[in-house]
PDB file of C-alpha atoms in Angstrom:
ATOM      1  CA  MET A   1      42.322  -4.834  42.397  1.00 57.00           C
ATOM      2  CA  GLN A   2      41.487  -2.307  39.707  1.00 56.00           C
ATOM      3  CA  GLN A   3      40.402   0.245  42.316  1.00 61.00           C
ATOM      4  CA  ALA A   4      43.714  -0.114  44.139  1.00 65.00           C
ATOM      5  CA  VAL A   5      45.660   0.569  40.912  1.00 60.00           C
ATOM      6  CA  VAL A   6      43.558   3.686  40.192  1.00 60.00           C
ATOM      7  CA  ALA A   7      44.062   4.973  43.734  1.00 66.00           C
ATOM      8  CA  LYS A   8      47.812   4.409  43.523  1.00 68.00           C
ATOM      9  CA  ALA A   9      47.992   6.268  40.170  1.00 68.00           C
ATOM     10  CA  ALA A  10      45.975   9.144  41.617  1.00 68.00           C
ATOM     11  CA  MET A  11      48.347   9.400  44.561  1.00 71.00           C
ATOM     12  CA  GLN A  12      51.362   9.505  42.226  1.00 69.00           C
ATOM     13  CA  ILE A  13      49.775  12.230  40.086  1.00 68.00           C
ATOM     14  CA  SER A  14      48.925  14.231  43.196  1.00 68.00           C
ATOM     15  CA  ALA A  15      52.535  13.959  44.441  1.00 67.00           C
ATOM     16  CA  LEU A  16      53.907  15.137  41.082  1.00 62.00           C
ATOM     17  CA  LEU A  17      51.540  18.128  40.985  1.00 58.00           C
ATOM     18  CA  SER A  18      52.391  19.188  44.532  1.00 62.00           C
ATOM     19  CA  ALA A  19      56.134  18.957  43.772  1.00 56.00           C
ATOM     20  CA  SER A  20      55.783  21.060  40.611  1.00 55.00           C
ATOM     21  CA  LEU A  21      53.714  23.675  42.460  1.00 50.00           C
ATOM     22  CA  ARG A  22      56.400  24.010  45.105  1.00 52.00           C
ATOM     23  CA  ARG A  23      58.908  24.920  42.388  1.00 53.00           C
ATOM     24  CA  VAL A  24      56.696  27.711  41.007  1.00 50.00           C
ATOM     25  CA  HIS A  25      57.699  31.181  42.252  1.00 53.00           C
ATOM     26  CA  VAL A  26      54.675  33.422  42.554  1.00 55.00           C
ATOM     27  CA  SER A  27      55.353  37.177  42.664  1.00 57.00           C
ATOM     28  CA  GLN A  28      53.383  40.303  42.009  1.00 56.00           C
ATOM     29  CA  VAL A  29      54.068  42.000  38.643  1.00 59.00           C
ATOM     30  CA  ARG A  30      53.179  45.634  38.077  1.00 62.00           C
ATOM     31  CA  THR A  31      52.484  45.930  34.358  1.00 72.00           C
ATOM     32  CA  THR A  32      50.142  48.833  33.850  1.00 77.00           C
ATOM     33  CA  TRP A  33      49.185  50.116  30.441  1.00 79.00           C
ATOM     34  CA  VAL A  34      47.403  53.426  29.926  1.00 83.00           C
ATOM     35  CA  LEU A  35      45.104  53.206  26.897  1.00 84.00           C
ATOM     36  CA  LYS A  36      42.696  55.487  25.060  1.00 85.00           C
ATOM     37  CA  ARG A  37      40.039  54.836  22.451  1.00 81.00           C
ATOM     38  CA  LYS A  38      41.269  55.370  18.927  1.00 82.00           C
ATOM     39  CA  TYR A  39      37.842  56.339  17.608  1.00 79.00           C
ATOM     40  CA  ASP A  40      35.979  58.508  20.115  1.00 70.00           C
ATOM     41  CA  ASP A  41      33.089  59.318  17.813  1.00 66.00           C
ATOM     42  CA  VAL A  42      31.899  55.712  17.288  1.00 61.00           C
ATOM     43  CA  VAL A  43      30.386  55.218  20.763  1.00 65.00           C
ATOM     44  CA  PRO A  44      26.610  55.564  20.187  1.00 67.00           C
ATOM     45  CA  LEU A  45      24.363  57.209  22.730  1.00 70.00           C
ATOM     46  CA  ALA A  46      21.557  55.195  24.302  1.00 70.00           C
ATOM     47  CA  LYS A  47      18.265  56.229  25.812  1.00 75.00           C
ATOM     48  CA  TYR A  48      17.847  56.453  29.546  1.00 75.00           C
ATOM     49  CA  GLY A  49      17.777  53.013  31.161  1.00 72.00           C
ATOM     50  CA  ARG A  50      19.270  51.208  28.158  1.00 75.00           C
ATOM     51  CA  HIS A  51      22.770  50.135  27.225  1.00 73.00           C
ATOM     52  CA  SER A  52      24.592  51.335  24.137  1.00 72.00           C
ATOM     53  CA  ARG A  53      25.270  48.867  21.368  1.00 73.00           C
ATOM     54  CA  LEU A  54      29.005  49.012  20.927  1.00 72.00           C
ATOM     55  CA  ARG A  55      30.567  48.537  17.516  1.00 73.00           C
ATOM     56  CA  ALA A  56      33.791  46.828  16.556  1.00 77.00           C
ATOM     57  CA  ASN A  57      35.695  50.137  16.298  1.00 77.00           C
ATOM     58  CA  THR A  58      34.835  50.881  19.899  1.00 76.00           C
ATOM     59  CA  TYR A  59      37.233  48.164  21.065  1.00 79.00           C
ATOM     60  CA  VAL A  60      40.218  49.622  19.179  1.00 83.00           C
ATOM     61  CA  TYR A  61      42.651  51.242  21.644  1.00 85.00           C
ATOM     62  CA  GLU A  62      45.972  53.064  21.406  1.00 86.00           C
ATOM     63  CA  ALA A  63      48.742  52.731  23.967  1.00 83.00           C
ATOM     64  CA  VAL A  64      49.483  56.031  25.714  1.00 82.00           C
ATOM     65  CA  GLU A  65      51.933  54.937  28.394  1.00 79.00           C
ATOM     66  CA  TYR A  66      53.554  51.761  29.676  1.00 76.00           C
ATOM     67  CA  ARG A  67      54.359  52.546  33.297  1.00 70.00           C
ATOM     68  CA  ASN A  68      56.513  49.477  33.794  1.00 71.00           C
ATOM     69  CA  ILE A  69      59.289  50.998  31.650  1.00 71.00           C
ATOM     70  CA  LYS A  70      58.700  54.642  32.547  1.00 70.00           C
ATOM     71  CA  PRO A  71      62.066  56.242  33.487  1.00 74.00           C
ATOM     72  CA  LEU A  72      62.396  57.237  37.104  1.00 77.00           C
ATOM     73  CA  PRO A  73      63.008  60.910  37.936  1.00 84.00           C
ATOM     74  CA  ASP A  74      66.439  62.248  38.840  1.00 89.00           C
ATOM     75  CA  ILE A  75      67.682  62.308  42.432  1.00 89.00           C
ATOM     76  CA  GLU A  76      68.332  65.581  44.226  1.00 90.00           C
ATOM     77  CA  VAL A  77      71.659  65.564  46.059  1.00 90.00           C
ATOM     78  CA  ILE A  78      73.787  68.072  47.952  1.00 87.00           C
ATOM     79  CA  LEU A  79      77.307  68.396  46.597  1.00 86.00           C
ATOM     80  CA  ALA A  80      79.976  67.947  49.272  1.00 83.00           C
ATOM     81  CA  GLN A  81      82.715  69.211  46.931  1.00 81.00           C
ATOM     82  CA  ASP A  82      83.056  71.358  43.835  1.00 77.00           C
ATOM     83  CA  ILE A  83      82.370  69.101  40.821  1.00 81.00           C
ATOM     84  CA  GLU A  84      83.041  70.487  37.380  1.00 73.00           C
ATOM     85  CA  GLY A  85      79.973  70.330  35.165  1.00 75.00           C
ATOM     86  CA  TYR A  86      77.533  69.808  38.055  1.00 81.00           C
ATOM     87  CA  GLY A  87      77.888  72.593  40.605  1.00 78.00           C
ATOM     88  CA  GLN A  88      79.630  74.014  43.632  1.00 74.00           C
ATOM     89  CA  LYS A  89      79.966  72.730  47.158  1.00 76.00           C
ATOM     90  CA  GLY A  90      76.694  73.009  49.084  1.00 77.00           C
ATOM     91  CA  GLU A  91      74.454  73.309  46.010  1.00 81.00           C
ATOM     92  CA  ILE A  92      71.389  71.104  45.532  1.00 86.00           C
ATOM     93  CA  VAL A  93      71.424  69.564  42.054  1.00 88.00           C
ATOM     94  CA  ALA A  94      69.389  66.876  40.275  1.00 91.00           C
ATOM     95  CA  VAL A  95      71.470  64.052  38.767  1.00 90.00           C
ATOM     96  CA  LYS A  96      70.767  60.675  37.194  1.00 90.00           C
ATOM     97  CA  ARG A  97      70.096  57.850  39.624  1.00 88.00           C
ATOM     98  CA  ASN A  98      72.900  55.664  38.253  1.00 89.00           C
ATOM     99  CA  LEU A  99      75.426  58.482  38.598  1.00 89.00           C
ATOM    100  CA  ALA A 100      74.338  59.305  42.147  1.00 89.00           C
ATOM    101  CA  ARG A 101      74.348  55.717  43.390  1.00 88.00           C
ATOM    102  CA  SER A 102      77.513  54.538  41.639  1.00 90.00           C
ATOM    103  CA  LYS A 103      79.853  57.557  41.925  1.00 88.00           C
ATOM    104  CA  LEU A 104      78.623  60.537  43.940  1.00 89.00           C
ATOM    105  CA  LEU A 105      77.066  58.957  47.033  1.00 89.00           C
ATOM    106  CA  PRO A 106      79.518  56.058  47.691  1.00 89.00           C
ATOM    107  CA  THR A 107      82.598  58.286  47.306  1.00 88.00           C
ATOM    108  CA  GLY A 108      81.244  61.036  49.567  1.00 87.00           C
ATOM    109  CA  LEU A 109      81.106  63.638  46.803  1.00 88.00           C
ATOM    110  CA  ALA A 110      77.397  64.184  47.502  1.00 89.00           C
ATOM    111  CA  MET A 111      74.638  63.210  49.896  1.00 88.00           C
ATOM    112  CA  TYR A 112      70.873  62.916  49.722  1.00 90.00           C
ATOM    113  CA  ALA A 113      68.969  66.215  49.902  1.00 88.00           C
ATOM    114  CA  SER A 114      67.092  65.257  53.052  1.00 87.00           C
ATOM    115  CA  PRO A 115      65.800  67.967  55.414  1.00 86.00           C
ATOM    116  CA  GLU A 116      68.513  67.097  57.946  1.00 85.00           C
ATOM    117  CA  ASN A 117      71.310  67.356  55.374  1.00 84.00           C
ATOM    118  CA  ILE A 118      69.903  70.589  53.984  1.00 82.00           C
ATOM    119  CA  GLU A 119      69.869  72.106  57.465  1.00 81.00           C
ATOM    120  CA  GLU A 120      73.434  70.923  58.101  1.00 79.00           C
ATOM    121  CA  PHE A 121      74.731  72.363  54.841  1.00 76.00           C
ATOM    122  CA  ALA A 122      72.951  75.654  55.455  1.00 72.00           C
ATOM    123  CA  ILE A 123      75.332  76.176  58.375  1.00 63.00           C
ATOM    124  CA  LYS A 124      78.342  75.116  56.314  1.00 66.00           C
ATOM    125  CA  LYS A 125      77.271  77.443  53.495  1.00 65.00           C
ATOM    126  CA  GLU A 126      77.737  80.416  55.808  1.00 64.00           C
ATOM    127  CA  GLU A 127      81.301  79.259  56.423  1.00 62.00           C
ATOM    128  CA  ILE A 128      81.859  79.016  52.649  1.00 59.00           C
ATOM    129  CA  VAL A 129      80.589  82.580  52.198  1.00 59.00           C
ATOM    130  CA  GLU A 130      83.005  83.819  54.868  1.00 60.00           C
ATOM    131  CA  GLU A 131      85.846  81.962  53.133  1.00 58.00           C
ATOM    132  CA  VAL A 132      84.922  83.595  49.803  1.00 55.00           C
ATOM    133  CA  GLU A 133      84.927  87.012  51.442  1.00 56.00           C
ATOM    134  CA  ASP A 134      88.440  86.365  52.746  1.00 56.00           C
ATOM    135  CA  THR A 135      89.862  85.161  49.407  1.00 59.00           C
ATOM    136  CA  GLY A 136      87.839  87.617  47.284  1.00 62.00           C
ATOM    137  CA  GLN A 137      87.034  85.018  44.582  1.00 67.00           C
ATOM    138  CA  THR A 138      83.820  83.040  44.241  1.00 70.00           C
ATOM    139  CA  PRO A 139      83.837  79.304  43.462  1.00 68.00           C
ATOM    140  CA  THR A 140      82.158  80.007  40.122  1.00 74.00           C
ATOM    141  CA  GLY A 141      84.795  82.608  39.330  1.00 79.00           C
ATOM    142  CA  ALA A 142      87.552  80.136  40.108  1.00 77.00           C
ATOM    143  CA  LEU A 143      86.011  77.566  37.752  1.00 77.00           C
ATOM    144  CA  THR A 144      85.638  80.222  35.047  1.00 84.00           C
ATOM    145  CA  ALA A 145      89.307  81.104  35.352  1.00 84.00           C
ATOM    146  CA  GLU A 146      90.331  77.452  35.073  1.00 83.00           C
ATOM    147  CA  GLN A 147      88.144  77.019  31.998  1.00 85.00           C
ATOM    148  CA  LEU A 148      89.608  80.066  30.271  1.00 88.00           C
ATOM    149  CA  LYS A 149      93.096  78.607  30.666  1.00 87.00           C
ATOM    150  CA  LYS A 150      92.018  75.713  28.407  1.00 86.00           C
ATOM    151  CA  MET A 151      90.771  77.976  25.620  1.00 88.00           C
ATOM    152  CA  ASN A 152      92.111  78.553  22.106  1.00 88.00           C
ATOM    153  CA  LEU A 153      90.804  81.918  20.892  1.00 90.00           C
ATOM    154  CA  THR A 154      90.860  82.375  17.124  1.00 89.00           C
ATOM    155  CA  ILE A 155      90.680  86.038  16.027  1.00 91.00           C
ATOM    156  CA  PRO A 156      89.866  86.585  12.329  1.00 89.00           C
ATOM    157  CA  MET A 157      91.616  89.626  10.813  1.00 89.00           C
ATOM    158  CA  SER A 158      91.857  90.971   7.277  1.00 88.00           C
ATOM    159  CA  LYS A 159      94.282  89.217   4.967  1.00 85.00           C
ATOM    160  CA  HIS A 160      94.764  92.082   2.508  1.00 85.00           C
ATOM    161  CA  ARG A 161      94.610  95.209   4.704  1.00 87.00           C
ATOM    162  CA  GLU A 162      96.788  96.599   7.455  1.00 90.00           C
ATOM    163  CA  TRP A 163      95.313  96.454  10.948  1.00 91.00           C
ATOM    164  CA  LEU A 164      96.141  96.887  14.634  1.00 92.00           C
ATOM    165  CA  LEU A 165      94.613  94.531  17.169  1.00 92.00           C
ATOM    166  CA  ASN A 166      92.441  96.195  19.833  1.00 93.00           C
ATOM    167  CA  LYS A 167      90.140  95.054  22.628  1.00 92.00           C
ATOM    168  CA  SER A 168      87.062  95.182  20.413  1.00 92.00           C
ATOM    169  CA  HIS A 169      88.522  92.508  18.126  1.00 92.00           C
ATOM    170  CA  VAL A 170      89.238  90.260  21.116  1.00 93.00           C
ATOM    171  CA  ARG A 171      85.784  90.813  22.633  1.00 93.00           C
ATOM    172  CA  ILE A 172      84.034  89.879  19.373  1.00 92.00           C
ATOM    173  CA  ALA A 173      86.206  86.767  19.026  1.00 91.00           C
ATOM    174  CA  PHE A 174      85.226  85.709  22.566  1.00 92.00           C
ATOM    175  CA  ARG A 175      81.559  86.268  21.748  1.00 90.00           C
ATOM    176  CA  ASN A 176      81.812  84.157  18.574  1.00 88.00           C
ATOM    177  CA  SER A 177      83.248  81.357  20.738  1.00 87.00           C
ATOM    178  CA  GLY A 178      80.325  81.563  23.173  1.00 86.00           C
ATOM    179  CA  VAL A 179      82.023  83.569  25.948  1.00 88.00           C
ATOM    180  CA  GLU A 180      80.953  87.087  26.926  1.00 89.00           C
ATOM    181  CA  VAL A 181      83.904  89.150  28.134  1.00 91.00           C
ATOM    182  CA  PRO A 182      83.664  92.958  28.599  1.00 91.00           C
ATOM    183  CA  GLU A 183      86.493  95.039  27.189  1.00 92.00           C
ATOM    184  CA  SER A 184      87.328  96.368  30.664  1.00 91.00           C
ATOM    185  CA  CYS A 185      88.438  92.838  31.672  1.00 91.00           C
ATOM    186  CA  ILE A 186      90.755  92.337  28.672  1.00 93.00           C
ATOM    187  CA  THR A 187      94.478  93.111  28.801  1.00 92.00           C
ATOM    188  CA  LEU A 188      96.316  93.205  25.464  1.00 92.00           C
ATOM    189  CA  PRO A 189      99.978  92.163  25.136  1.00 91.00           C
ATOM    190  CA  GLU A 190     102.597  94.877  25.584  1.00 91.00           C
ATOM    191  CA  ARG A 191     103.835  94.613  22.019  1.00 90.00           C
ATOM    192  CA  PRO A 192     101.236  95.684  19.394  1.00 91.00           C
ATOM    193  CA  VAL A 193      99.867  92.860  17.261  1.00 91.00           C
ATOM    194  CA  THR A 194      99.845  93.803  13.577  1.00 90.00           C
ATOM    195  CA  LYS A 195     100.343  90.466  11.781  1.00 89.00           C
ATOM    196  CA  PRO A 196      99.201  86.835  12.117  1.00 88.00           C
ATOM    197  CA  GLN A 197     100.881  85.215  15.099  1.00 88.00           C
ATOM    198  CA  GLU A 198     100.272  83.393  18.372  1.00 91.00           C
ATOM    199  CA  PHE A 199     100.069  85.364  21.606  1.00 92.00           C
ATOM    200  CA  SER A 200      98.168  85.589  24.893  1.00 92.00           C
ATOM    201  CA  VAL A 201      95.706  88.111  26.287  1.00 93.00           C
ATOM    202  CA  GLY A 202      94.860  88.606  29.952  1.00 93.00           C
ATOM    203  CA  VAL A 203      91.292  88.231  31.220  1.00 92.00           C
ATOM    204  CA  THR A 204      90.448  89.438  34.725  1.00 91.00           C
ATOM    205  CA  VAL A 205      87.715  87.420  36.470  1.00 88.00           C
ATOM    206  CA  ASN A 206      85.669  89.317  39.076  1.00 84.00           C
ATOM    207  CA  GLY A 207      88.465  91.834  39.381  1.00 83.00           C
ATOM    208  CA  VAL A 208      90.602  89.341  41.343  1.00 82.00           C
ATOM    209  CA  ASP A 209      92.353  86.728  39.182  1.00 84.00           C
ATOM    210  CA  THR A 210      93.903  87.413  35.785  1.00 89.00           C
ATOM    211  CA  VAL A 211      94.400  84.424  33.492  1.00 91.00           C
ATOM    212  CA  GLN A 212      96.212  84.213  30.171  1.00 92.00           C
ATOM    213  CA  VAL A 213      94.154  83.013  27.197  1.00 92.00           C
ATOM    214  CA  HIS A 214      95.951  81.598  24.178  1.00 90.00           C
ATOM    215  CA  CYS A 215      95.103  83.473  20.944  1.00 92.00           C
ATOM    216  CA  LEU A 216      95.783  82.890  17.279  1.00 89.00           C
ATOM    217  CA  ILE A 217      95.242  85.364  14.426  1.00 90.00           C
ATOM    218  CA  GLN A 218      93.306  83.930  11.481  1.00 86.00           C
ATOM    219  CA  PRO A 219      93.947  85.691   8.146  1.00 87.00           C
ATOM    220  CA  TRP A 220      90.492  86.237   6.691  1.00 84.00           C
ATOM    221  CA  SER A 221      89.438  87.098   3.141  1.00 83.00           C
ATOM    222  CA  ARG A 222      86.072  87.705   1.531  1.00 80.00           C
ATOM    223  CA  ASP A 223      87.052  85.117  -1.068  1.00 79.00           C
ATOM    224  CA  MET A 224      86.232  81.892   0.779  1.00 75.00           C
ATOM    225  CA  THR A 225      88.601  79.857  -1.393  1.00 76.00           C
ATOM    226  CA  GLU A 226      91.563  81.694   0.173  1.00 73.00           C
ATOM    227  CA  ASN A 227      90.505  80.687   3.705  1.00 71.00           C
ATOM    228  CA  LYS A 228      90.830  76.925   3.177  1.00 70.00           C
ATOM    229  CA  GLU A 229      94.562  76.908   3.958  1.00 65.00           C
ATOM    230  CA  PHE A 230      93.947  77.931   7.572  1.00 63.00           C
ATOM    231  CA  VAL A 231      93.625  75.058  10.051  1.00 65.00           C
ATOM    232  CA  LYS A 232      91.464  76.230  12.951  1.00 68.00           C
ATOM    233  CA  PRO A 233      92.420  74.637  16.291  1.00 69.00           C
ATOM    234  CA  PRO A 234      89.767  73.364  18.721  1.00 75.00           C
ATOM    235  CA  VAL A 235      88.301  76.024  20.998  1.00 72.00           C
ATOM    236  CA  TRP A 236      88.675  73.979  24.199  1.00 70.00           C
ATOM    237  CA  VAL A 237      91.587  71.696  25.058  1.00 65.00           C
ATOM    238  CA  ARG A 238      92.153  69.362  28.017  1.00 53.00           C
ATOM    239  CA  ASN A 239      95.905  69.776  28.349  1.00 49.00           C
ATOM    240  CA  ARG A 240      97.679  72.823  26.975  1.00 47.00           C
ATOM    241  CA  THR A 241     101.085  71.137  26.868  1.00 40.00           C
ATOM    242  CA  LYS A 242      99.843  68.276  24.678  1.00 38.00           C
ATOM    243  CA  THR A 243      98.111  70.524  22.139  1.00 36.00           C
ATOM    244  CA  LYS A 244     100.047  71.289  18.985  1.00 36.00           C
ATOM    245  CA  ILE A 245      98.826  74.137  16.774  1.00 33.00           C
ATOM    246  CA  LYS A 246      99.937  74.163  13.188  1.00 34.00           C
ATOM    247  CA  LYS A 247     101.764  77.378  12.376  1.00 34.00           C
ATOM    248  CA  LEU A 248     100.860  79.358   9.272  1.00 31.00           C
ATOM    249  CA  ALA A 249     103.133  79.467   6.281  1.00 31.00           C
ATOM    250  CA  LEU A 250     103.398  83.225   5.860  1.00 28.00           C
TER     251      LEU A 250
END
């Protein structure tokens, strides 16, 4: 009787264990740590045929890299259209994986830089070059012209002396704003500028397109306390019509 009870209990325990094991999900986990010894000079040398007696400091390690959380490299894609801030149509650029998989690839703005796609776009690139030769303006030049239209150029001029604006003043103001423009590409307004005001100068890009850049004269003095009244507008604006520049009280 007692043996039958023990056998029945063993069968119940076996059934419970098998049911719990079926609910366990076994999967491979790649958790690799790269370590190095913290104290390299504590490992003693041993004679030939013998093992070294390791000390406690020998088992102290420092973590060099945890490969499970190592960021993945960027993805190289071919741009199917001109995308501001990334490149021109047909260029191979490296972008973040999230950006490529969520925006560029699903919408058709880019495709993977596979050998087949590279060969296909090499043919299309020749067509783009022929189109540029017909229009006379490069895609980069067109983007440069569009960017210059969004610019506020502040030109500092003397507050206590008479002056006449020339191309050198405009070129230096461009350079201080991070844009290199040769004087041969600058066109001054027809009326001479001799006092603080708002006006526009023309900038010719690649000798093809001429864009108007908004300019503002900043009265400048060596006494820095006199320059606090001037409110300098932002260099780059998104929408020219929505930007309001405070006029000077002259």
